[in-house]
Amino acid sequence: MKRIAILILLAVWCGLSASYAQDENIRTEVSKTIKLDTVEVDYKTRYTSSFVDNFFIEADFAGRMLMGSDDSGLSFGKRMRPGFSVTVGKWFHPDFAVRLNFGGNSLRGWSSGATGIYNVNNDWVEGYDPVEEYWKAQGVDTRNGYKQDMKYYELNADFLFDLYNVFHSAKRLDRRWTAQGYVGVGLLRVAKYHGMDDNTKVGFRIGVVGNYNISRRWGAHLSVGGTMTDANFTGEIGKGNRFSGIFHASVGLSYRLGKQGYRVIRLVRQSDLAALNNAIELVRNEHTIPGDTIEVVKERMAPGSLLIPSVVFYPNENEFNDELQQVNLFRIARYMMRYKDAKIAIVGNTGNTGEHLARNRAQKIRDILVNKYGIFPGRLSIRVYDVNAKYGVSGYDQSVNFTVAE
């Protein structure tokens, strides 16, 4: 009787030991997997291209309006004048470009000052205002001021920056709609016309551009901006520290010259590269079979078993580190390729994650296995539950896991 009791106790002890060893093995594998999956790699992306690449030219029809201190004496409609501009530029990076712009035509303003407020030169004498005399000859009453009718031209250098890429990098090289801001500096020259003397000033520019890419070469755009310059730009003196402004809006077409696009280089710090190499080496050492490729396990798992590894997502996102997690996806696909009749349940873990996000993550992994690795959809099912609680493990909070289906 004692012998039988001893044998029973020995059997129970062996069973508990085996169970503990199996549970400890699961915990060890989980620890290895989580350690592997959470390697953080800091990438820096660099875009390079030849100097002759990514050039563009533009032609615009513009409307311009003088915004000087006295110009409100004319209505909005009378001040708005047509103009043109032509541009050549180059994108050095998806985020920024430089351009040279030439444009002009005419401006119309209003002067409420008395006669003789213009600079005196060889043609002008003290007390004589040729601009006022011109408008008098046209039959205009100049007692309360007179119009300024100017021919002007401008040459500008602008720095453009992509507004969308400041906040988001998705499809930064291939978008139908784009928007840029720009800042720049230019030379503004008024020509001799209707009594006005020639005059050159420096202006500072700022504005925004909206683009629609019709094709890989052609685009249409709308631009709105302004230029600030010295109030003496119109030839008047006695304005003190005031400024004149030019509001401009334009529509036009752009054409991209030569080769477009960039060579994308991803730079990794040496310490991150070492960590990534160590993670890959860990996979190879654990799961390489002589004469074969990486294998998820060396023998078929029983139904209900939790397969190692998992696919770890960024916290509260439906995205993961592609360079690291594709290794784990391949290991699952390789298991299913070896065991052709095996069925897998793709489990979106709800531990510390909402059920909706967990299901979307599982669906994303299913689509990759089907579309990239050619796994038959009927062999895959989607489930959502708390993997940590069911299997008594930890560290799977932001993961999609795999179990052998019945």
PDB file of C-alpha atoms in Angstrom, residues 97-309:
ATOM      1  CA  ALA A  97      13.268  74.278 -52.700  1.00  0.00           C
ATOM      2  CA  VAL A  98      14.658  77.573 -54.016  1.00  0.00           C
ATOM      3  CA  ARG A  99      13.436  79.607 -56.978  1.00  0.00           C
ATOM      4  CA  LEU A 100      14.118  82.778 -58.981  1.00  0.00           C
ATOM      5  CA  ASN A 101      11.078  84.772 -60.007  1.00  0.00           C
ATOM      6  CA  PHE A 102      10.729  87.630 -62.479  1.00  0.00           C
ATOM      7  CA  GLY A 103       7.472  89.548 -62.862  1.00  0.00           C
ATOM      8  CA  GLY A 104       5.703  92.858 -62.920  1.00  0.00           C
ATOM      9  CA  ASN A 105       3.617  95.013 -65.261  1.00  0.00           C
ATOM     10  CA  SER A 106       1.753  97.870 -63.578  1.00  0.00           C
ATOM     11  CA  LEU A 107       0.647  99.292 -60.235  1.00  0.00           C
ATOM     12  CA  ARG A 108      -1.852 101.982 -59.402  1.00  0.00           C
ATOM     13  CA  GLY A 109      -1.954 103.980 -56.198  1.00  0.00           C
ATOM     14  CA  TRP A 110      -2.987 107.328 -54.772  1.00  0.00           C
ATOM     15  CA  SER A 111      -1.023 110.269 -53.405  1.00  0.00           C
ATOM     16  CA  SER A 112      -2.736 112.757 -51.146  1.00  0.00           C
ATOM     17  CA  GLY A 113       0.369 114.887 -50.654  1.00  0.00           C
ATOM     18  CA  ALA A 114       0.957 118.422 -51.920  1.00  0.00           C
ATOM     19  CA  THR A 115       2.942 119.245 -55.015  1.00  0.00           C
ATOM     20  CA  GLY A 116       6.709 118.865 -54.796  1.00  0.00           C
ATOM     21  CA  ILE A 117       6.807 115.798 -52.539  1.00  0.00           C
ATOM     22  CA  TYR A 118       8.897 113.829 -55.040  1.00  0.00           C
ATOM     23  CA  ASN A 119      12.656 113.505 -55.163  1.00  0.00           C
ATOM     24  CA  VAL A 120      14.408 116.291 -57.011  1.00  0.00           C
ATOM     25  CA  ASN A 121      16.605 115.209 -59.922  1.00  0.00           C
ATOM     26  CA  ASN A 122      17.794 116.673 -63.220  1.00  0.00           C
ATOM     27  CA  ASP A 123      14.261 116.830 -64.641  1.00  0.00           C
ATOM     28  CA  TRP A 124      12.488 117.995 -61.496  1.00  0.00           C
ATOM     29  CA  VAL A 125      12.865 121.314 -59.761  1.00  0.00           C
ATOM     30  CA  GLU A 126      11.736 122.538 -56.386  1.00  0.00           C
ATOM     31  CA  GLY A 127       7.987 123.228 -56.324  1.00  0.00           C
ATOM     32  CA  TYR A 128       7.340 121.417 -59.598  1.00  0.00           C
ATOM     33  CA  ASP A 129       5.667 117.986 -59.562  1.00  0.00           C
ATOM     34  CA  PRO A 130       5.681 116.369 -63.045  1.00  0.00           C
ATOM     35  CA  VAL A 131       3.265 113.636 -61.870  1.00  0.00           C
ATOM     36  CA  GLU A 132       0.698 116.215 -60.829  1.00  0.00           C
ATOM     37  CA  GLU A 133       1.252 118.141 -64.058  1.00  0.00           C
ATOM     38  CA  TYR A 134       0.680 114.950 -66.040  1.00  0.00           C
ATOM     39  CA  TRP A 135      -2.690 114.320 -64.401  1.00  0.00           C
ATOM     40  CA  LYS A 136      -3.691 117.972 -64.787  1.00  0.00           C
ATOM     41  CA  ALA A 137      -3.005 117.597 -68.497  1.00  0.00           C
ATOM     42  CA  GLN A 138      -5.398 114.623 -68.447  1.00  0.00           C
ATOM     43  CA  GLY A 139      -8.124 116.833 -66.973  1.00  0.00           C
ATOM     44  CA  VAL A 140      -7.928 115.372 -63.450  1.00  0.00           C
ATOM     45  CA  ASP A 141      -8.642 117.616 -60.447  1.00  0.00           C
ATOM     46  CA  THR A 142      -5.472 117.242 -58.334  1.00  0.00           C
ATOM     47  CA  ARG A 143      -6.464 119.517 -55.421  1.00  0.00           C
ATOM     48  CA  ASN A 144      -7.068 116.537 -53.075  1.00  0.00           C
ATOM     49  CA  GLY A 145      -4.358 114.301 -54.533  1.00  0.00           C
ATOM     50  CA  TYR A 146      -3.870 112.320 -57.671  1.00  0.00           C
ATOM     51  CA  LYS A 147      -3.403 108.826 -59.037  1.00  0.00           C
ATOM     52  CA  GLN A 148      -0.034 107.111 -59.259  1.00  0.00           C
ATOM     53  CA  ASP A 149       0.190 105.006 -62.404  1.00  0.00           C
ATOM     54  CA  MET A 150       3.416 102.994 -62.467  1.00  0.00           C
ATOM     55  CA  LYS A 151       5.169 100.437 -64.602  1.00  0.00           C
ATOM     56  CA  TYR A 152       7.245  98.213 -62.399  1.00  0.00           C
ATOM     57  CA  TYR A 153       9.282  94.998 -62.483  1.00  0.00           C
ATOM     58  CA  GLU A 154      10.610  92.716 -59.790  1.00  0.00           C
ATOM     59  CA  LEU A 155      13.296  90.062 -59.480  1.00  0.00           C
ATOM     60  CA  ASN A 156      12.924  87.774 -56.451  1.00  0.00           C
ATOM     61  CA  ALA A 157      14.718  84.896 -54.775  1.00  0.00           C
ATOM     62  CA  ASP A 158      12.456  82.664 -52.646  1.00  0.00           C
ATOM     63  CA  PHE A 159      12.895  79.770 -50.246  1.00  0.00           C
ATOM     64  CA  LEU A 160       9.970  77.314 -50.408  1.00  0.00           C
ATOM     65  CA  PHE A 161       9.069  74.766 -47.718  1.00  0.00           C
ATOM     66  CA  ASP A 162       6.454  72.028 -47.977  1.00  0.00           C
ATOM     67  CA  LEU A 163       3.696  72.722 -45.460  1.00  0.00           C
ATOM     68  CA  TYR A 164       2.237  69.188 -45.552  1.00  0.00           C
ATOM     69  CA  ASN A 165       5.598  67.544 -44.794  1.00  0.00           C
ATOM     70  CA  VAL A 166       6.028  69.704 -41.710  1.00  0.00           C
ATOM     71  CA  PHE A 167       3.175  67.777 -40.057  1.00  0.00           C
ATOM     72  CA  HIS A 168       2.982  64.477 -41.950  1.00  0.00           C
ATOM     73  CA  SER A 169       5.404  62.387 -44.030  1.00  0.00           C
ATOM     74  CA  ALA A 170       3.004  59.943 -45.707  1.00  0.00           C
ATOM     75  CA  LYS A 171       3.365  59.870 -49.515  1.00  0.00           C
ATOM     76  CA  ARG A 172       5.672  62.851 -49.348  1.00  0.00           C
ATOM     77  CA  LEU A 173       6.993  62.097 -52.845  1.00  0.00           C
ATOM     78  CA  ASP A 174       3.715  61.168 -54.513  1.00  0.00           C
ATOM     79  CA  ARG A 175       0.737  63.376 -53.643  1.00  0.00           C
ATOM     80  CA  ARG A 176      -1.915  64.851 -55.895  1.00  0.00           C
ATOM     81  CA  TRP A 177      -2.356  67.977 -53.747  1.00  0.00           C
ATOM     82  CA  THR A 178       0.533  69.863 -52.161  1.00  0.00           C
ATOM     83  CA  ALA A 179       0.999  73.184 -50.393  1.00  0.00           C
ATOM     84  CA  GLN A 180       4.108  75.285 -49.798  1.00  0.00           C
ATOM     85  CA  GLY A 181       4.955  78.412 -47.923  1.00  0.00           C
ATOM     86  CA  TYR A 182       7.668  80.756 -49.060  1.00  0.00           C
ATOM     87  CA  VAL A 183       9.811  83.633 -47.842  1.00  0.00           C
ATOM     88  CA  GLY A 184      12.086  85.690 -50.017  1.00  0.00           C
ATOM     89  CA  VAL A 185      13.780  88.924 -50.935  1.00  0.00           C
ATOM     90  CA  GLY A 186      13.612  90.898 -54.180  1.00  0.00           C
ATOM     91  CA  LEU A 187      14.483  94.031 -56.096  1.00  0.00           C
ATOM     92  CA  LEU A 188      11.554  96.267 -57.143  1.00  0.00           C
ATOM     93  CA  ARG A 189      12.087  98.812 -59.912  1.00  0.00           C
ATOM     94  CA  VAL A 190       9.632 101.502 -61.029  1.00  0.00           C
ATOM     95  CA  ALA A 191      10.197 102.701 -64.610  1.00  0.00           C
ATOM     96  CA  LYS A 192       9.710 106.232 -65.964  1.00  0.00           C
ATOM     97  CA  TYR A 193       6.031 106.441 -66.836  1.00  0.00           C
ATOM     98  CA  HIS A 194       3.281 109.074 -66.577  1.00  0.00           C
ATOM     99  CA  GLY A 195       5.601 111.525 -64.863  1.00  0.00           C
ATOM    100  CA  MET A 196       7.044 108.967 -62.401  1.00  0.00           C
ATOM    101  CA  ASP A 197      10.809 108.755 -62.101  1.00  0.00           C
ATOM    102  CA  ASP A 198      12.676 105.430 -62.098  1.00  0.00           C
ATOM    103  CA  ASN A 199      13.275 104.063 -58.605  1.00  0.00           C
ATOM    104  CA  THR A 200      14.674 100.795 -57.161  1.00  0.00           C
ATOM    105  CA  LYS A 201      13.966  99.348 -53.715  1.00  0.00           C
ATOM    106  CA  VAL A 202      14.464  96.097 -51.809  1.00  0.00           C
ATOM    107  CA  GLY A 203      11.352  94.128 -50.857  1.00  0.00           C
ATOM    108  CA  PHE A 204      10.685  91.222 -48.504  1.00  0.00           C
ATOM    109  CA  ARG A 205       8.174  88.550 -49.549  1.00  0.00           C
ATOM    110  CA  ILE A 206       5.985  85.975 -47.832  1.00  0.00           C
ATOM    111  CA  GLY A 207       3.139  83.812 -49.093  1.00  0.00           C
ATOM    112  CA  VAL A 208       1.604  80.390 -49.678  1.00  0.00           C
ATOM    113  CA  VAL A 209       1.179  78.236 -52.785  1.00  0.00           C
ATOM    114  CA  GLY A 210      -1.386  75.495 -53.389  1.00  0.00           C
ATOM    115  CA  ASN A 211      -0.592  72.943 -56.102  1.00  0.00           C
ATOM    116  CA  TYR A 212      -2.524  70.285 -57.983  1.00  0.00           C
ATOM    117  CA  ASN A 213      -0.385  67.727 -59.810  1.00  0.00           C
ATOM    118  CA  ILE A 214      -2.115  67.059 -63.139  1.00  0.00           C
ATOM    119  CA  SER A 215       0.546  64.504 -64.136  1.00  0.00           C
ATOM    120  CA  ARG A 216       4.119  63.653 -63.244  1.00  0.00           C
ATOM    121  CA  ARG A 217       5.250  66.640 -65.333  1.00  0.00           C
ATOM    122  CA  TRP A 218       2.435  69.167 -65.291  1.00  0.00           C
ATOM    123  CA  GLY A 219       0.831  70.984 -62.395  1.00  0.00           C
ATOM    124  CA  ALA A 220      -1.517  73.899 -61.717  1.00  0.00           C
ATOM    125  CA  HIS A 221      -1.172  76.249 -58.778  1.00  0.00           C
ATOM    126  CA  LEU A 222      -2.665  79.197 -56.936  1.00  0.00           C
ATOM    127  CA  SER A 223      -0.435  81.610 -55.038  1.00  0.00           C
ATOM    128  CA  VAL A 224      -1.285  84.355 -52.546  1.00  0.00           C
ATOM    129  CA  GLY A 225       1.273  86.586 -50.872  1.00  0.00           C
ATOM    130  CA  GLY A 226       2.619  90.028 -50.180  1.00  0.00           C
ATOM    131  CA  THR A 227       5.746  92.147 -50.494  1.00  0.00           C
ATOM    132  CA  MET A 228       6.827  94.823 -48.025  1.00  0.00           C
ATOM    133  CA  THR A 229       9.136  97.637 -49.085  1.00  0.00           C
ATOM    134  CA  ASP A 230      10.057 101.254 -48.315  1.00  0.00           C
ATOM    135  CA  ALA A 231       7.231 103.787 -48.579  1.00  0.00           C
ATOM    136  CA  ASN A 232       9.487 105.770 -50.941  1.00  0.00           C
ATOM    137  CA  PHE A 233       9.066 102.969 -53.481  1.00  0.00           C
ATOM    138  CA  THR A 234       6.541 105.169 -55.329  1.00  0.00           C
ATOM    139  CA  GLY A 235       9.032 108.027 -55.474  1.00  0.00           C
ATOM    140  CA  GLU A 236       7.474 110.043 -52.667  1.00  0.00           C
ATOM    141  CA  ILE A 237       9.532 111.537 -49.861  1.00  0.00           C
ATOM    142  CA  GLY A 238       8.553 112.615 -46.391  1.00  0.00           C
ATOM    143  CA  LYS A 239       7.003 109.252 -45.483  1.00  0.00           C
ATOM    144  CA  GLY A 240       9.288 108.758 -42.486  1.00  0.00           C
ATOM    145  CA  ASN A 241       9.532 105.113 -41.359  1.00  0.00           C
ATOM    146  CA  ARG A 242       6.388 103.970 -43.143  1.00  0.00           C
ATOM    147  CA  PHE A 243       6.221 101.007 -45.476  1.00  0.00           C
ATOM    148  CA  SER A 244       4.439 100.223 -48.699  1.00  0.00           C
ATOM    149  CA  GLY A 245       3.020  96.823 -49.460  1.00  0.00           C
ATOM    150  CA  ILE A 246       2.105  94.972 -52.633  1.00  0.00           C
ATOM    151  CA  PHE A 247      -0.563  92.286 -52.388  1.00  0.00           C
ATOM    152  CA  HIS A 248      -0.402  89.702 -55.146  1.00  0.00           C
ATOM    153  CA  ALA A 249      -2.422  86.657 -56.158  1.00  0.00           C
ATOM    154  CA  SER A 250      -1.707  84.501 -59.190  1.00  0.00           C
ATOM    155  CA  VAL A 251      -2.741  81.360 -61.027  1.00  0.00           C
ATOM    156  CA  GLY A 252      -0.458  79.441 -63.323  1.00  0.00           C
ATOM    157  CA  LEU A 253       1.020  76.241 -64.691  1.00  0.00           C
ATOM    158  CA  SER A 254       4.232  74.478 -63.749  1.00  0.00           C
ATOM    159  CA  TYR A 255       6.350  71.971 -65.657  1.00  0.00           C
ATOM    160  CA  ARG A 256       8.975  69.672 -64.130  1.00  0.00           C
ATOM    161  CA  LEU A 257      12.228  69.440 -66.065  1.00  0.00           C
ATOM    162  CA  GLY A 258      14.491  66.413 -66.310  1.00  0.00           C
ATOM    163  CA  LYS A 259      14.592  63.538 -63.869  1.00  0.00           C
ATOM    164  CA  GLN A 260      12.341  63.806 -60.824  1.00  0.00           C
ATOM    165  CA  GLY A 261      12.684  61.999 -57.498  1.00  0.00           C
ATOM    166  CA  TYR A 262      15.314  61.169 -54.910  1.00  0.00           C
ATOM    167  CA  ARG A 263      17.478  58.330 -53.746  1.00  0.00           C
ATOM    168  CA  VAL A 264      16.286  57.473 -50.238  1.00  0.00           C
ATOM    169  CA  ILE A 265      19.013  56.502 -47.748  1.00  0.00           C
ATOM    170  CA  ARG A 266      18.143  55.375 -44.228  1.00  0.00           C
ATOM    171  CA  LEU A 267      20.910  55.987 -41.708  1.00  0.00           C
ATOM    172  CA  VAL A 268      21.133  53.991 -38.468  1.00  0.00           C
ATOM    173  CA  ARG A 269      23.281  54.776 -35.455  1.00  0.00           C
ATOM    174  CA  GLN A 270      26.039  52.217 -34.840  1.00  0.00           C
ATOM    175  CA  SER A 271      24.558  51.166 -31.496  1.00  0.00           C
ATOM    176  CA  ASP A 272      21.112  50.612 -33.061  1.00  0.00           C
ATOM    177  CA  LEU A 273      22.625  48.635 -35.923  1.00  0.00           C
ATOM    178  CA  ALA A 274      24.401  46.386 -33.431  1.00  0.00           C
ATOM    179  CA  ALA A 275      21.138  45.799 -31.539  1.00  0.00           C
ATOM    180  CA  LEU A 276      19.324  44.932 -34.767  1.00  0.00           C
ATOM    181  CA  ASN A 277      22.064  42.519 -35.835  1.00  0.00           C
ATOM    182  CA  ASN A 278      21.980  40.855 -32.422  1.00  0.00           C
ATOM    183  CA  ALA A 279      18.209  40.379 -32.722  1.00  0.00           C
ATOM    184  CA  ILE A 280      18.531  38.777 -36.151  1.00  0.00           C
ATOM    185  CA  GLU A 281      21.358  36.548 -34.927  1.00  0.00           C
ATOM    186  CA  LEU A 282      19.169  35.406 -32.026  1.00  0.00           C
ATOM    187  CA  VAL A 283      16.478  34.263 -34.480  1.00  0.00           C
ATOM    188  CA  ARG A 284      19.016  32.405 -36.600  1.00  0.00           C
ATOM    189  CA  ASN A 285      20.649  30.617 -33.670  1.00  0.00           C
ATOM    190  CA  GLU A 286      17.320  29.473 -32.208  1.00  0.00           C
ATOM    191  CA  HIS A 287      15.447  28.410 -35.316  1.00  0.00           C
ATOM    192  CA  THR A 288      17.813  27.539 -38.160  1.00  0.00           C
ATOM    193  CA  ILE A 289      17.603  23.968 -39.480  1.00  0.00           C
ATOM    194  CA  PRO A 290      20.617  22.670 -41.488  1.00  0.00           C
ATOM    195  CA  GLY A 291      19.933  23.064 -45.192  1.00  0.00           C
ATOM    196  CA  ASP A 292      16.744  25.077 -44.594  1.00  0.00           C
ATOM    197  CA  THR A 293      15.703  28.662 -43.974  1.00  0.00           C
ATOM    198  CA  ILE A 294      14.469  30.246 -40.735  1.00  0.00           C
ATOM    199  CA  GLU A 295      11.849  28.028 -39.095  1.00  0.00           C
ATOM    200  CA  VAL A 296       9.353  28.989 -36.442  1.00  0.00           C
ATOM    201  CA  VAL A 297       9.520  25.623 -34.643  1.00  0.00           C
ATOM    202  CA  LYS A 298      11.328  22.351 -35.298  1.00  0.00           C
ATOM    203  CA  GLU A 299       8.215  20.241 -34.827  1.00  0.00           C
ATOM    204  CA  ARG A 300       4.490  20.619 -35.268  1.00  0.00           C
ATOM    205  CA  MET A 301       2.645  22.251 -32.388  1.00  0.00           C
ATOM    206  CA  ALA A 302      -0.470  20.819 -30.747  1.00  0.00           C
ATOM    207  CA  PRO A 303      -3.876  22.525 -31.270  1.00  0.00           C
ATOM    208  CA  GLY A 304      -4.369  25.447 -28.914  1.00  0.00           C
ATOM    209  CA  SER A 305      -0.639  26.073 -28.570  1.00  0.00           C
ATOM    210  CA  LEU A 306       0.575  29.648 -28.495  1.00  0.00           C
ATOM    211  CA  LEU A 307       3.087  30.033 -31.295  1.00  0.00           C
ATOM    212  CA  ILE A 308       6.210  32.081 -30.800  1.00  0.00           C
ATOM    213  CA  PRO A 309       6.841  34.817 -31.958  1.00  0.00           C
TER     214      PRO A 309
END
